[in-house]
XYZ file of C-alpha atoms in Angstrom:
584
model
C -32.809 17.191 -19.661
C -34.253 13.881 -20.893
C -32.584 10.837 -19.392
C -30.180 9.147 -21.819
C -29.668 5.458 -22.481
C -26.838 3.762 -20.612
C -23.749 3.652 -22.847
C -21.526 1.499 -20.607
C -20.683 0.610 -17.018
C -17.518 1.100 -14.984
C -17.061 -0.967 -11.816
C -20.837 -1.022 -11.300
C -21.355 2.649 -12.231
C -23.885 3.190 -15.037
C -22.646 5.779 -17.538
C -25.371 7.427 -19.650
C -24.768 8.213 -23.302
C -23.610 11.748 -24.090
C -22.004 13.647 -26.975
C -18.679 13.439 -25.127
C -18.494 9.631 -25.224
C -16.592 8.373 -28.255
C -16.268 4.638 -28.906
C -12.672 4.707 -27.686
C -13.658 6.568 -24.548
C -16.502 4.116 -23.873
C -14.079 1.181 -24.073
C -11.643 2.894 -21.724
C -14.411 3.676 -19.237
C -15.681 0.077 -19.306
C -12.149 -1.203 -18.603
C -11.648 1.348 -15.760
C -8.763 2.897 -17.701
C -10.355 6.324 -18.110
C -8.805 8.365 -15.272
C -7.782 4.960 -13.906
C -4.929 6.272 -11.773
C -7.163 8.829 -10.054
C -9.883 6.227 -9.509
C -7.429 3.747 -8.019
C -6.022 6.304 -5.572
C -9.438 7.669 -4.622
C -10.946 4.262 -3.885
C -7.893 3.223 -1.871
C -7.749 6.351 0.279
C -11.359 7.522 0.713
C -13.835 5.855 3.049
C -16.980 6.201 5.099
C -17.251 9.500 6.939
C -15.068 11.422 4.480
C -16.242 14.634 2.863
C -14.741 14.941 -0.606
C -14.138 18.187 -2.481
C -13.539 17.434 -6.175
C -12.104 20.069 -8.506
C -12.372 19.332 -12.225
C -15.177 16.781 -12.416
C -14.751 16.191 -16.171
C -17.287 13.533 -17.159
C -18.113 13.057 -13.468
C -16.934 9.454 -13.339
C -14.195 9.820 -10.716
C -16.490 11.628 -8.281
C -19.458 9.342 -8.962
C -17.401 6.163 -8.534
C -16.024 7.584 -5.294
C -19.555 8.293 -4.058
C -20.805 4.869 -5.146
C -17.974 2.610 -4.003
C -16.114 4.438 -1.207
C -19.397 5.680 0.324
C -18.150 8.948 1.803
C -20.517 11.185 3.710
C -20.661 13.723 0.874
C -18.957 14.733 -2.382
C -19.006 18.286 -3.708
C -17.696 18.577 -7.272
C -16.738 21.637 -9.318
C -16.612 21.703 -13.112
C -15.835 24.849 -15.115
C -17.135 23.585 -18.474
C -20.879 24.410 -18.488
C -21.589 21.938 -21.315
C -20.527 19.010 -19.122
C -22.639 19.833 -16.089
C -26.034 18.469 -17.325
C -24.406 15.180 -18.293
C -22.653 14.932 -14.922
C -25.999 15.455 -13.203
C -27.568 12.764 -15.420
C -24.787 10.396 -14.321
C -25.590 11.074 -10.677
C -29.313 10.486 -11.233
C -28.759 7.272 -13.191
C -26.923 5.816 -10.181
C -29.137 7.182 -7.405
C -26.342 9.358 -6.013
C -28.000 12.774 -5.826
C -28.322 12.546 -2.038
C -24.557 12.150 -1.712
C -22.927 14.119 -4.535
C -23.556 17.471 -6.213
C -21.793 19.465 -8.939
C -21.391 23.230 -9.318
C -20.442 25.092 -12.481
C -17.759 27.364 -11.047
C -14.022 27.808 -10.526
C -12.666 27.751 -6.975
C -10.251 30.625 -6.399
C -7.688 30.512 -3.589
C -5.473 33.502 -4.374
C -5.922 37.187 -3.599
C -8.108 39.502 -5.687
C -10.757 36.976 -6.641
C -12.712 38.168 -9.728
C -16.420 37.524 -10.074
C -15.814 35.523 -13.255
C -12.859 34.072 -15.153
C -12.396 33.090 -18.766
C -12.413 29.326 -19.211
C -11.220 27.971 -22.547
C -13.320 25.037 -23.732
C -11.504 22.634 -26.045
C -13.354 21.064 -28.981
C -13.090 17.574 -27.469
C -13.575 18.831 -23.868
C -10.227 17.204 -22.884
C -7.608 19.884 -22.428
C -10.115 22.617 -21.551
C -8.479 24.907 -19.029
C -7.921 28.413 -17.732
C -4.624 28.475 -19.634
C -6.123 28.625 -23.117
C -4.739 27.044 -26.275
C -5.547 26.184 -29.855
C -9.021 25.009 -30.896
C -10.718 26.438 -27.810
C -13.740 28.651 -27.260
C -13.731 31.089 -24.309
C -16.622 31.107 -21.841
C -17.065 33.187 -18.700
C -17.431 31.122 -15.538
C -18.294 32.294 -12.021
C -15.746 31.926 -9.247
C -16.176 30.912 -5.638
C -13.804 31.492 -2.745
C -11.847 28.372 -1.787
C -11.554 29.357 1.862
C -15.289 29.975 2.165
C -16.145 26.641 0.529
C -13.642 24.837 2.753
C -15.132 26.423 5.871
C -18.722 25.654 4.841
C -18.288 22.160 3.377
C -15.522 20.979 5.767
C -13.803 18.591 3.331
C -11.479 15.854 4.586
C -10.333 14.891 1.068
C -9.364 16.973 -1.976
C -9.496 15.401 -5.457
C -8.124 17.721 -8.150
C -7.653 17.375 -11.912
C -7.767 20.972 -13.107
C -5.416 20.973 -16.082
C -2.543 22.948 -14.599
C -4.423 25.293 -12.259
C -3.452 23.056 -9.324
C -0.096 24.807 -8.873
C -1.651 28.215 -8.267
C -4.290 26.625 -6.045
C -1.628 24.981 -3.880
C 0.416 28.184 -3.748
C -2.460 29.943 -1.957
C -4.863 27.367 -0.489
C -5.066 26.581 3.205
C -5.471 22.796 3.347
C -6.359 22.690 7.038
C -8.752 19.866 7.813
C -7.769 17.746 4.827
C -6.320 14.317 5.585
C -5.964 13.098 1.988
C -5.240 14.603 -1.439
C -5.627 12.903 -4.831
C -4.151 15.212 -7.450
C -3.053 15.043 -11.076
C -0.077 17.176 -12.083
C 0.295 18.815 -15.500
C 3.953 19.679 -16.159
C 3.118 20.506 -19.792
C 1.477 23.646 -18.377
C 4.039 24.716 -15.769
C 7.082 22.538 -16.502
C 9.040 20.091 -14.329
C 10.003 22.858 -11.909
C 6.350 23.666 -11.348
C 5.541 20.025 -10.660
C 8.373 19.795 -8.146
C 7.079 22.983 -6.533
C 3.551 21.542 -6.245
C 4.850 18.355 -4.632
C 7.068 20.343 -2.255
C 4.045 22.380 -1.147
C 2.131 19.214 -0.323
C 5.083 17.816 1.621
C 5.474 21.100 3.519
C 1.809 20.912 4.535
C 2.426 17.465 6.026
C 1.259 15.201 3.192
C 3.127 11.987 2.395
C 2.786 10.211 -0.939
C 1.252 6.741 -0.824
C 3.576 4.925 -3.207
C 1.257 1.968 -3.696
C -1.464 4.138 -5.277
C 0.617 6.928 -6.824
C 2.454 7.550 -10.074
C 4.719 10.362 -11.162
C 1.744 12.314 -12.564
C -0.990 11.340 -10.093
C -0.419 11.435 -6.358
C -2.523 9.931 -3.627
C -1.151 11.533 -0.464
C -2.163 11.389 3.175
C -1.368 13.980 5.766
C 1.402 12.540 7.900
C -0.062 13.238 11.324
C 3.104 12.100 13.060
C 5.405 14.456 11.190
C 2.920 17.305 11.580
C 3.382 17.277 15.351
C 5.860 19.513 17.094
C 7.673 16.561 18.617
C 10.830 15.269 16.915
C 10.058 11.863 15.405
C 13.357 11.235 13.639
C 13.985 9.619 10.275
C 13.284 6.134 8.879
C 15.581 3.358 10.146
C 18.549 2.347 8.017
C 20.377 -1.001 7.948
C 23.812 0.628 8.076
C 23.345 2.136 11.515
C 21.881 5.098 13.362
C 18.980 4.679 15.761
C 18.119 1.272 14.244
C 21.073 -0.120 16.239
C 20.423 1.816 19.453
C 19.534 0.192 22.772
C 18.275 2.182 25.740
C 16.660 1.565 29.106
C 13.575 3.631 29.952
C 12.557 3.623 33.606
C 8.875 4.234 34.221
C 8.113 3.979 30.503
C 4.578 4.828 29.397
C 3.363 2.362 26.767
C 0.399 3.288 24.593
C -1.270 0.705 22.274
C -2.863 1.987 19.048
C -6.293 3.566 19.395
C -7.224 4.179 15.751
C -7.992 2.009 12.748
C -6.104 4.004 10.123
C -2.737 3.229 8.596
C -1.164 5.858 10.867
C -2.389 5.797 14.448
C -1.188 7.236 17.773
C 0.858 4.615 19.619
C 4.283 4.061 21.131
C 6.376 4.860 24.188
C 7.025 7.910 26.328
C 9.378 8.206 29.272
C 8.292 8.817 32.862
C 8.162 12.588 32.245
C 6.049 12.224 29.111
C 8.811 12.780 26.552
C 8.456 10.787 23.329
C 10.825 7.843 22.819
C 11.139 7.986 19.007
C 13.311 4.831 18.894
C 10.219 2.806 19.893
C 8.255 3.823 16.792
C 7.354 1.683 13.787
C 8.303 2.872 10.300
C 7.148 1.323 7.037
C 9.065 2.495 3.985
C 9.474 6.216 4.688
C 6.239 6.535 6.651
C 5.912 6.640 10.413
C 2.964 4.378 11.284
C 2.901 5.179 14.995
C 2.146 8.844 15.550
C 3.126 10.333 18.924
C 0.649 8.989 21.515
C -1.192 10.940 24.215
C 0.815 12.500 27.016
C -1.543 11.610 29.885
C 0.061 9.048 32.226
C -1.577 5.585 32.131
C -3.438 4.268 35.154
C -2.221 0.662 34.833
C 1.171 -0.481 36.110
C 3.396 -3.315 34.862
C 6.229 -4.343 37.146
C 9.436 -5.978 36.019
C 12.032 -5.563 33.319
C 10.668 -5.986 29.767
C 12.126 -5.982 26.273
C 10.176 -3.753 23.878
C 8.993 -5.825 20.913
C 7.105 -3.019 19.196
C 3.965 -3.463 17.140
C 2.486 -6.971 16.953
C 0.967 -7.790 13.568
C -1.781 -10.409 13.323
C -1.465 -11.335 9.640
C 1.326 -13.701 8.641
C 2.689 -11.412 5.921
C 3.177 -8.357 8.126
C 4.131 -10.368 11.190
C 7.150 -11.998 9.547
C 8.093 -8.786 7.714
C 7.803 -6.364 10.649
C 7.192 -7.822 14.119
C 10.640 -9.504 14.606
C 12.354 -6.129 14.071
C 13.686 -5.764 17.636
C 14.465 -9.358 18.511
C 18.133 -8.704 17.762
C 18.353 -7.334 21.311
C 17.917 -10.871 22.665
C 21.635 -11.333 22.002
C 22.648 -7.921 23.351
C 23.825 -7.290 26.893
C 20.433 -6.452 28.338
C 20.606 -8.351 31.616
C 17.756 -10.490 32.956
C 14.309 -9.945 31.448
C 10.781 -10.718 32.606
C 9.462 -11.011 29.068
C 8.815 -9.422 25.681
C 6.268 -6.622 25.513
C 4.325 -5.900 22.298
C 1.361 -3.700 21.468
C -1.269 -5.102 19.104
C -1.568 -3.292 15.741
C -5.264 -2.601 16.418
C -5.103 -2.483 20.203
C -6.923 -5.812 20.522
C -6.709 -8.098 23.518
C -6.753 -11.485 21.775
C -4.509 -14.546 22.047
C -1.746 -15.194 19.558
C -2.240 -17.581 16.653
C -0.364 -20.864 16.410
C 2.125 -19.506 13.860
C 2.973 -16.609 16.207
C 3.763 -19.041 19.023
C 5.705 -21.285 16.633
C 7.806 -18.364 15.431
C 8.825 -17.345 18.945
C 9.604 -20.986 19.774
C 11.803 -21.289 16.677
C 13.643 -18.176 17.872
C 14.514 -20.053 21.074
C 12.494 -17.611 23.171
C 11.375 -19.124 26.468
C 10.305 -15.800 27.989
C 6.660 -14.738 28.334
C 5.373 -12.727 25.358
C 2.859 -10.115 26.507
C 0.447 -8.210 24.266
C -0.385 -4.991 26.077
C -3.964 -3.982 25.235
C -4.283 -0.942 27.531
C -1.926 1.968 28.274
C 0.459 1.026 31.063
C 3.453 2.397 32.919
C 6.269 -0.162 32.835
C 8.779 -0.364 35.657
C 11.707 -0.822 33.267
C 11.600 -1.100 29.469
C 14.565 -1.995 27.267
C 13.981 -0.289 23.907
C 15.975 -1.578 20.892
C 15.890 0.279 17.600
C 13.936 -1.040 14.612
C 16.489 -3.378 13.034
C 14.232 -4.770 10.303
C 10.967 -4.040 8.502
C 9.678 -2.739 5.190
C 11.639 -0.133 3.291
C 15.402 0.362 3.196
C 15.535 -1.490 6.509
C 14.330 -4.692 4.755
C 17.991 -5.726 4.480
C 18.185 -5.711 8.283
C 20.984 -4.354 10.430
C 24.066 -6.492 10.920
C 22.956 -7.261 14.488
C 19.483 -8.314 13.328
C 20.853 -10.601 10.608
C 23.305 -12.163 13.034
C 20.578 -12.893 15.598
C 18.209 -14.419 13.044
C 20.903 -16.565 11.457
C 22.095 -17.777 14.854
C 18.684 -18.398 16.392
C 15.875 -18.991 13.920
C 15.088 -22.709 13.519
C 18.601 -23.610 14.679
C 17.384 -26.951 16.075
C 15.393 -27.877 12.971
C 17.161 -30.443 10.802
C 16.989 -30.120 6.998
C 14.390 -32.495 5.569
C 13.113 -32.627 2.019
C 14.210 -32.668 -1.611
C 16.902 -30.509 -3.138
C 14.403 -28.950 -5.559
C 11.456 -27.036 -4.092
C 8.649 -24.955 -5.590
C 6.911 -22.676 -3.078
C 3.362 -22.362 -4.387
C 0.480 -19.918 -3.953
C -2.071 -21.981 -5.875
C -3.905 -23.294 -2.798
C -4.617 -19.742 -1.571
C -7.169 -19.155 -4.332
C -7.571 -16.144 -6.648
C -9.033 -13.951 -3.901
C -5.530 -13.457 -2.480
C -3.841 -12.595 -5.771
C -1.730 -15.083 -7.645
C -0.653 -16.581 -10.946
C -2.962 -17.675 -13.746
C -1.490 -20.902 -15.082
C 0.255 -21.835 -11.849
C -1.163 -25.365 -12.095
C 0.588 -25.747 -15.445
C 3.786 -24.294 -13.993
C 3.611 -26.786 -11.121
C 3.167 -29.720 -13.493
C 6.220 -28.673 -15.519
C 8.353 -28.204 -12.393
C 7.189 -31.491 -10.881
C 8.317 -33.212 -14.067
C 11.759 -31.695 -13.427
C 11.920 -33.131 -9.897
C 10.544 -30.216 -7.854
C 8.366 -30.827 -4.808
C 5.269 -28.605 -4.996
C 5.124 -27.137 -1.512
C 2.157 -25.244 -0.043
C 3.579 -23.537 3.066
C 0.202 -22.563 4.517
C -0.573 -26.284 4.955
C 2.423 -26.874 7.248
C 3.667 -25.581 10.574
C 6.670 -23.287 10.628
C 9.083 -26.041 11.683
C 8.169 -28.124 8.625
C 8.550 -25.071 6.401
C 11.969 -24.375 7.903
C 13.069 -27.993 7.340
C 12.101 -27.806 3.652
C 13.794 -24.442 3.143
C 17.000 -25.670 4.768
C 17.120 -28.841 2.652
C 16.507 -27.252 -0.745
C 19.414 -26.288 -2.978
C 17.276 -24.913 -5.792
C 14.148 -22.952 -4.877
C 11.581 -21.581 -7.294
C 8.768 -19.601 -5.683
C 5.679 -17.668 -6.607
C 6.193 -14.177 -5.223
C 4.548 -13.888 -1.809
C 5.007 -13.415 1.910
C 6.266 -16.994 2.415
C 9.553 -15.749 0.972
C 10.091 -13.467 3.965
C 10.187 -16.551 6.177
C 12.399 -18.380 3.689
C 14.800 -15.429 3.609
C 15.675 -15.863 7.295
C 17.112 -19.285 6.355
C 18.529 -18.485 2.917
C 22.136 -19.523 2.247
C 24.699 -18.394 -0.348
C 24.859 -21.836 -1.966
C 21.117 -21.876 -2.690
C 19.778 -20.872 -6.098
C 16.550 -18.908 -5.755
C 14.163 -17.806 -8.511
C 11.046 -15.738 -7.834
C 8.137 -15.849 -10.297
C 6.863 -12.259 -10.179
C 3.056 -12.113 -10.069
C 2.707 -8.318 -10.149
C 5.417 -5.685 -10.316
C 5.418 -3.566 -7.194
C 7.573 -2.290 -4.392
C 6.755 -5.492 -2.485
C 8.668 -7.465 -5.123
C 11.770 -5.359 -4.578
C 11.548 -5.729 -0.808
C 11.282 -9.513 -0.983
C 14.306 -9.567 -3.275
C 16.255 -7.254 -0.947
C 15.420 -9.426 2.071
C 16.621 -12.607 0.371
C 19.755 -10.926 -0.969
C 20.742 -9.577 2.445
C 20.474 -12.950 4.185
C 21.689 -15.201 1.363
C 24.480 -12.904 0.256
C 23.250 -13.071 -3.347
C 20.130 -11.732 -5.059
C 17.373 -14.030 -6.282
C 16.601 -14.356 -9.982
C 13.399 -12.435 -10.731
C 11.378 -14.146 -13.468
C 9.224 -11.356 -14.903
C 7.375 -13.185 -17.649
C 3.718 -12.177 -17.445
C 1.708 -11.846 -20.615
C -1.050 -9.895 -18.862
C -2.140 -8.724 -15.442
C -5.779 -9.126 -14.403
C -7.337 -6.796 -11.837
C -10.361 -7.422 -9.651
C -13.434 -5.711 -11.104
C -14.676 -4.650 -7.684
C -11.495 -4.019 -5.680
C -8.896 -1.886 -7.432
C -5.843 -3.104 -5.472
C -2.554 -4.226 -6.955
C -1.934 -6.811 -4.241
C -4.992 -8.740 -5.478
C -3.839 -8.804 -9.112
C -3.611 -12.075 -11.015
C -0.571 -12.414 -13.265
C -1.114 -14.449 -16.442
C 2.019 -16.511 -16.995
C 3.915 -16.526 -20.266
C 5.050 -20.124 -19.804
C 7.444 -20.326 -22.784
C 9.378 -17.302 -21.541
C 9.316 -18.530 -17.931
C 10.622 -21.952 -18.953
C 13.355 -20.421 -21.064
C 14.472 -18.128 -18.225
C 14.598 -20.984 -15.702
C 16.471 -23.246 -18.127
C 19.021 -20.558 -18.952
C 19.713 -20.045 -15.228
C 20.135 -23.794 -14.618
C 16.998 -24.401 -12.558
C 15.608 -26.915 -15.071
C 16.799 -28.900 -18.052
C 14.161 -28.615 -20.752
C 12.382 -25.270 -20.673
C 10.369 -25.737 -23.853
C 6.986 -25.181 -22.211
C 3.764 -24.691 -24.227
C 1.860 -21.448 -23.846
C -1.439 -21.074 -22.045
C -4.576 -21.369 -24.171
C -7.638 -19.128 -23.687
C -9.464 -22.070 -22.098
C -6.696 -22.291 -19.451
C -8.075 -19.101 -17.905
C -10.883 -20.184 -15.553
C -14.382 -18.812 -16.061
C -14.265 -17.564 -12.465
C -11.368 -15.265 -13.372
C -13.334 -13.775 -16.277
C -16.264 -13.226 -13.893
C -14.268 -11.431 -11.207
C -11.281 -9.853 -13.004
C -10.453 -7.939 -16.159
C -7.140 -7.706 -18.031
C -5.331 -4.404 -17.682
């Protein structure tokens, strides 16, 4: 067919004109809202080396964007509507993707008794076309192909499916061996809520775990939980009220295995001298086990002495303060003499600690050596505490963890600073996510007597001194609040300016509430959220402040006197934000 003019672009993907592109649809495509949830999950979970099997290509945009931006090894798409296929192929050609992605006009069949063809009901607007039929549809006969044969020949590692209700029957019969990731849209209007629960249960039973940060109720991005798929018992997530999170055991001849992979879940952890897994040494994040059972082969290296297991050592400040202190509660337990703390690096790297790592351990009053084990080693004696803190339900910390942190952290640091403190993100720049209008917010707070504090410009002792001195704290939501939470007190008033609503917001609030004994005030007063045009990640969002509402909320709660703040003007939004982000 003759090449069409380009109608619009989506995240760098050129979309040719076609009879299926209405003006409304063109606007949604340009704003990355057309199939936006699928696109977000696909780009977050798919990467180089993946082989993607896409069922229900539609206009072809999800598959083409995946091929263009995630750069998998190959994408094989199926679309049952024959009228769409030439336009999908034109999309591939317009973007130079034909060496990486192909589309077939067929229906993949996973169940028994596969027919040569099936009746596919094409809706007038193409949306809603399905095997199920319905009003205003025209039937067409479409060839079928065997799912198992395609899986064996193509060897997909990722399944992307939007097949208008046929996904339930597919999951009932399909063998998903070899797949590490699934991005799937559910259609309860076809099979009801019970059918959707059944589809999700099938995925869970096959070892897939939902990625909450890229999933919604109707669209799941799920990764196969390699740890839970093993035959070894790995236990359940830690809980602040007790269970293995409060356990303490001594493992003689422990085998310690640093991570070997680069994925979110990677083999790592501890086994005993006989090779049995020590599940209490694992790292959990939310309800996901990040350290899959490691190899069984005994390490060649030996480490003598008596060491306290620190767990996984995170390099970035945000994950270090939120996860790496999880086992330090055992410093105040009856462990006997120790030769040091033993951690494994998150990526298995042998590199020195940063200054803030060393400062943190010093503020904990730790004068023992801190060792980062880069290679597998057999340890003469390893004291293994449970995970008493982290991300998820355990964010509140066990009673023993809270007691240790409150007794130890920055205990020799004297309060120093004003009673009113604003913890800012503005110096981090928009590339790290933040608040549009934060400079205006800072000016208003400074006029009310707040010190504008940029924690990244100060060492941890200075940060601790400021946090101890303040009686009223307003903060832009961010990882600095995890450090603040360790020092939070019941008499402090704390307000958090939410910059993007996510599970991270709830965890920060839970951490502060557990240590302070009272929850912070969440100021959720954004007029819009702007998302990076190139990187579809919520953590990089920019929240556009509704200053009048923010001022009113702070005044009502007693953080300020006059909260009559003027709204942002269009010119208050920097040109750089328009260049790199788009409002959602």
